[in-house]
Amino acid sequence: MDRWTRLGVLVLVLTAIGAAKGNLKTVSDEKYKPGQVWSYKTRTDEQGSTLTILRVEEGVDKKRIVHIRVDRIHLRNCRGGPEPESFEHMPFSREALDLSTIKTVSIGPVPDFKNGYTEWRSAWDAGQAGYYTITVAEAIEVAQKNFSHGLGCSE
């Protein structure tokens, strides 16, 4: 797992709710379909950012988890090194995604998300992972703060 995927997992742990409660199954959703690319309410400097629907799952509690990829973000590196431009996998509650999305801008193939999803799913099955219940922009802002903190930067 690369450094940026680990960062995404760290952010997930910091902002996720509760532990896993039962098994998940892949389901069809009337709004979110794998391969859809959506515009969303971005951070101020990332208006070109989009999110792609990867998978929709449902728990025994009937809560929907929508797995997404986020592209064209910009996590600032105070040390002048690499700056992440995407998150390959981020799980969100359907409700949080509803508060974030604006409109579908295209439909295409589902990008590979096996590595991030597999790691998340293992943690979920072990009761050690959850999903975001905040907006996508808020989750990326949390990622920025954790990324900066991990580099020893002050905001």
CSV table of C-alpha atoms in Angstrom, one decimal, residues 17-154:
chain,number,residue,atom,x,y,z
A,17,ILE,CA,-18.5,6.3,12.6
A,18,GLY,CA,-18.7,3.2,14.8
A,19,ALA,CA,-17.6,-0.3,14.1
A,20,ALA,CA,-18.9,-2.6,11.5
A,21,LYS,CA,-22.3,-4.0,12.2
A,22,GLY,CA,-22.9,-7.1,10.2
A,23,ASN,CA,-22.2,-8.1,6.6
A,24,LEU,CA,-22.4,-5.9,3.6
A,25,LYS,CA,-23.9,-6.8,0.2
A,26,THR,CA,-23.6,-5.0,-3.1
A,27,VAL,CA,-26.9,-3.4,-4.1
A,28,SER,CA,-28.4,-1.3,-6.9
A,29,ASP,CA,-29.2,2.2,-6.0
A,30,GLU,CA,-31.7,4.4,-7.9
A,31,LYS,CA,-29.4,7.4,-7.8
A,32,TYR,CA,-25.8,6.2,-7.6
A,33,LYS,CA,-24.5,3.8,-10.2
A,34,PRO,CA,-21.0,2.5,-10.6
A,35,GLY,CA,-19.1,4.4,-13.3
A,36,GLN,CA,-21.0,7.7,-12.9
A,37,VAL,CA,-18.8,10.7,-12.6
A,38,TRP,CA,-20.4,13.5,-10.5
A,39,SER,CA,-19.6,17.1,-9.8
A,40,TYR,CA,-19.9,17.9,-6.2
A,41,LYS,CA,-19.6,20.8,-3.7
A,42,THR,CA,-15.8,21.1,-3.6
A,43,ARG,CA,-13.4,23.0,-1.5
A,44,THR,CA,-12.8,26.5,-2.8
A,45,ASP,CA,-9.7,25.8,-4.8
A,46,GLU,CA,-10.8,22.5,-6.3
A,47,GLN,CA,-13.9,23.4,-8.5
A,48,GLY,CA,-12.7,21.0,-11.2
A,49,SER,CA,-12.7,18.0,-8.8
A,50,THR,CA,-15.1,15.1,-9.5
A,51,LEU,CA,-16.0,11.9,-7.8
A,52,THR,CA,-16.7,8.5,-9.4
A,53,ILE,CA,-19.1,6.0,-8.0
A,54,LEU,CA,-17.3,2.7,-7.5
A,55,ARG,CA,-19.8,0.5,-5.6
A,56,VAL,CA,-22.9,0.7,-3.5
A,57,GLU,CA,-23.3,-1.6,-0.5
A,58,GLU,CA,-26.0,-2.1,2.1
A,59,GLY,CA,-25.6,-3.4,5.7
A,60,VAL,CA,-28.0,-5.5,7.6
A,61,ASP,CA,-29.2,-2.2,9.1
A,62,LYS,CA,-30.3,-1.1,5.6
A,63,LYS,CA,-27.8,1.8,5.6
A,64,ARG,CA,-26.2,2.4,2.2
A,65,ILE,CA,-22.5,2.9,1.8
A,66,VAL,CA,-21.4,4.5,-1.5
A,67,HIS,CA,-17.8,3.9,-2.4
A,68,ILE,CA,-16.2,6.6,-4.4
A,69,ARG,CA,-13.0,7.8,-6.0
A,70,VAL,CA,-12.2,11.5,-5.9
A,71,ASP,CA,-10.0,13.1,-8.6
A,72,ARG,CA,-8.4,16.5,-9.2
A,73,ILE,CA,-7.9,17.4,-5.5
A,74,HIS,CA,-4.8,19.2,-4.3
A,75,LEU,CA,-3.4,18.4,-0.9
A,76,ARG,CA,-0.7,21.0,-0.3
A,77,ASN,CA,2.7,19.8,0.8
A,78,CYS,CA,4.5,22.3,3.0
A,79,ARG,CA,7.7,20.5,2.5
A,80,GLY,CA,7.6,20.8,-1.3
A,81,GLY,CA,7.3,17.1,-1.9
A,82,PRO,CA,4.6,15.1,-3.7
A,83,GLU,CA,1.1,16.4,-3.5
A,84,PRO,CA,-1.8,13.9,-3.7
A,85,GLU,CA,-4.2,14.6,-6.5
A,86,SER,CA,-6.8,11.8,-5.9
A,87,PHE,CA,-8.2,9.3,-3.4
A,88,GLU,CA,-8.7,5.9,-5.0
A,89,HIS,CA,-11.3,4.8,-2.4
A,90,MET,CA,-13.5,6.6,0.1
A,91,PRO,CA,-16.6,5.1,1.6
A,92,PHE,CA,-19.5,7.5,2.4
A,93,SER,CA,-23.0,7.2,3.8
A,94,ARG,CA,-25.5,7.7,1.0
A,95,GLU,CA,-26.9,10.7,3.0
A,96,ALA,CA,-23.5,12.4,3.1
A,97,LEU,CA,-23.1,11.9,-0.6
A,98,ASP,CA,-26.5,13.4,-1.2
A,99,LEU,CA,-25.4,16.5,0.6
A,100,SER,CA,-22.2,16.6,-1.6
A,101,THR,CA,-23.2,15.8,-5.1
A,102,ILE,CA,-24.5,18.3,-7.7
A,103,LYS,CA,-25.0,16.4,-11.0
A,104,THR,CA,-23.8,13.5,-13.1
A,105,VAL,CA,-21.3,14.8,-15.7
A,106,SER,CA,-20.4,11.5,-17.4
A,107,ILE,CA,-20.6,7.7,-17.2
A,108,GLY,CA,-17.6,5.5,-17.9
A,109,PRO,CA,-15.8,2.4,-16.8
A,110,VAL,CA,-15.3,1.9,-13.1
A,111,PRO,CA,-11.7,2.5,-12.2
A,112,ASP,CA,-9.7,-0.1,-10.3
A,113,PHE,CA,-10.2,0.3,-6.6
A,114,LYS,CA,-9.4,-3.2,-5.4
A,115,ASN,CA,-6.5,-2.3,-3.2
A,116,GLY,CA,-8.1,0.4,-1.2
A,117,TYR,CA,-11.4,-1.4,-1.0
A,118,THR,CA,-9.8,-4.7,0.1
A,119,GLU,CA,-8.0,-3.0,2.9
A,120,TRP,CA,-11.1,-1.1,4.0
A,121,ARG,CA,-13.2,-4.3,3.8
A,122,SER,CA,-10.8,-6.3,5.9
A,123,ALA,CA,-10.9,-3.6,8.6
A,124,TRP,CA,-14.7,-3.4,8.3
A,125,ASP,CA,-15.1,-7.2,8.7
A,126,ALA,CA,-12.8,-6.9,11.8
A,127,GLY,CA,-15.1,-4.2,13.2
A,128,GLN,CA,-12.3,-1.6,12.9
A,129,ALA,CA,-13.6,0.6,10.0
A,130,GLY,CA,-16.6,2.7,9.2
A,131,TYR,CA,-17.6,5.3,6.6
A,132,TYR,CA,-17.7,9.0,6.3
A,133,THR,CA,-20.8,10.8,7.4
A,134,ILE,CA,-19.5,14.2,6.5
A,135,THR,CA,-19.5,15.8,3.1
A,136,VAL,CA,-16.8,15.0,0.5
A,137,ALA,CA,-15.3,18.5,0.8
A,138,GLU,CA,-15.2,18.2,4.6
A,139,ALA,CA,-13.5,14.8,4.3
A,140,ILE,CA,-10.9,16.2,2.0
A,141,GLU,CA,-10.3,19.1,4.4
A,142,VAL,CA,-9.7,16.6,7.2
A,143,ALA,CA,-7.3,14.7,4.9
A,144,GLN,CA,-5.4,18.0,4.3
A,145,LYS,CA,-5.1,18.6,8.0
A,146,ASN,CA,-3.9,15.1,8.6
A,147,PHE,CA,-1.5,15.2,5.7
A,148,SER,CA,0.0,18.5,6.9
A,149,HIS,CA,0.2,17.2,10.5
A,150,GLY,CA,1.9,14.1,9.3
A,151,LEU,CA,4.5,16.2,7.6
A,152,GLY,CA,5.1,18.3,10.7
A,153,CYS,CA,3.6,21.4,9.1
A,154,SER,CA,1.6,24.0,11.0
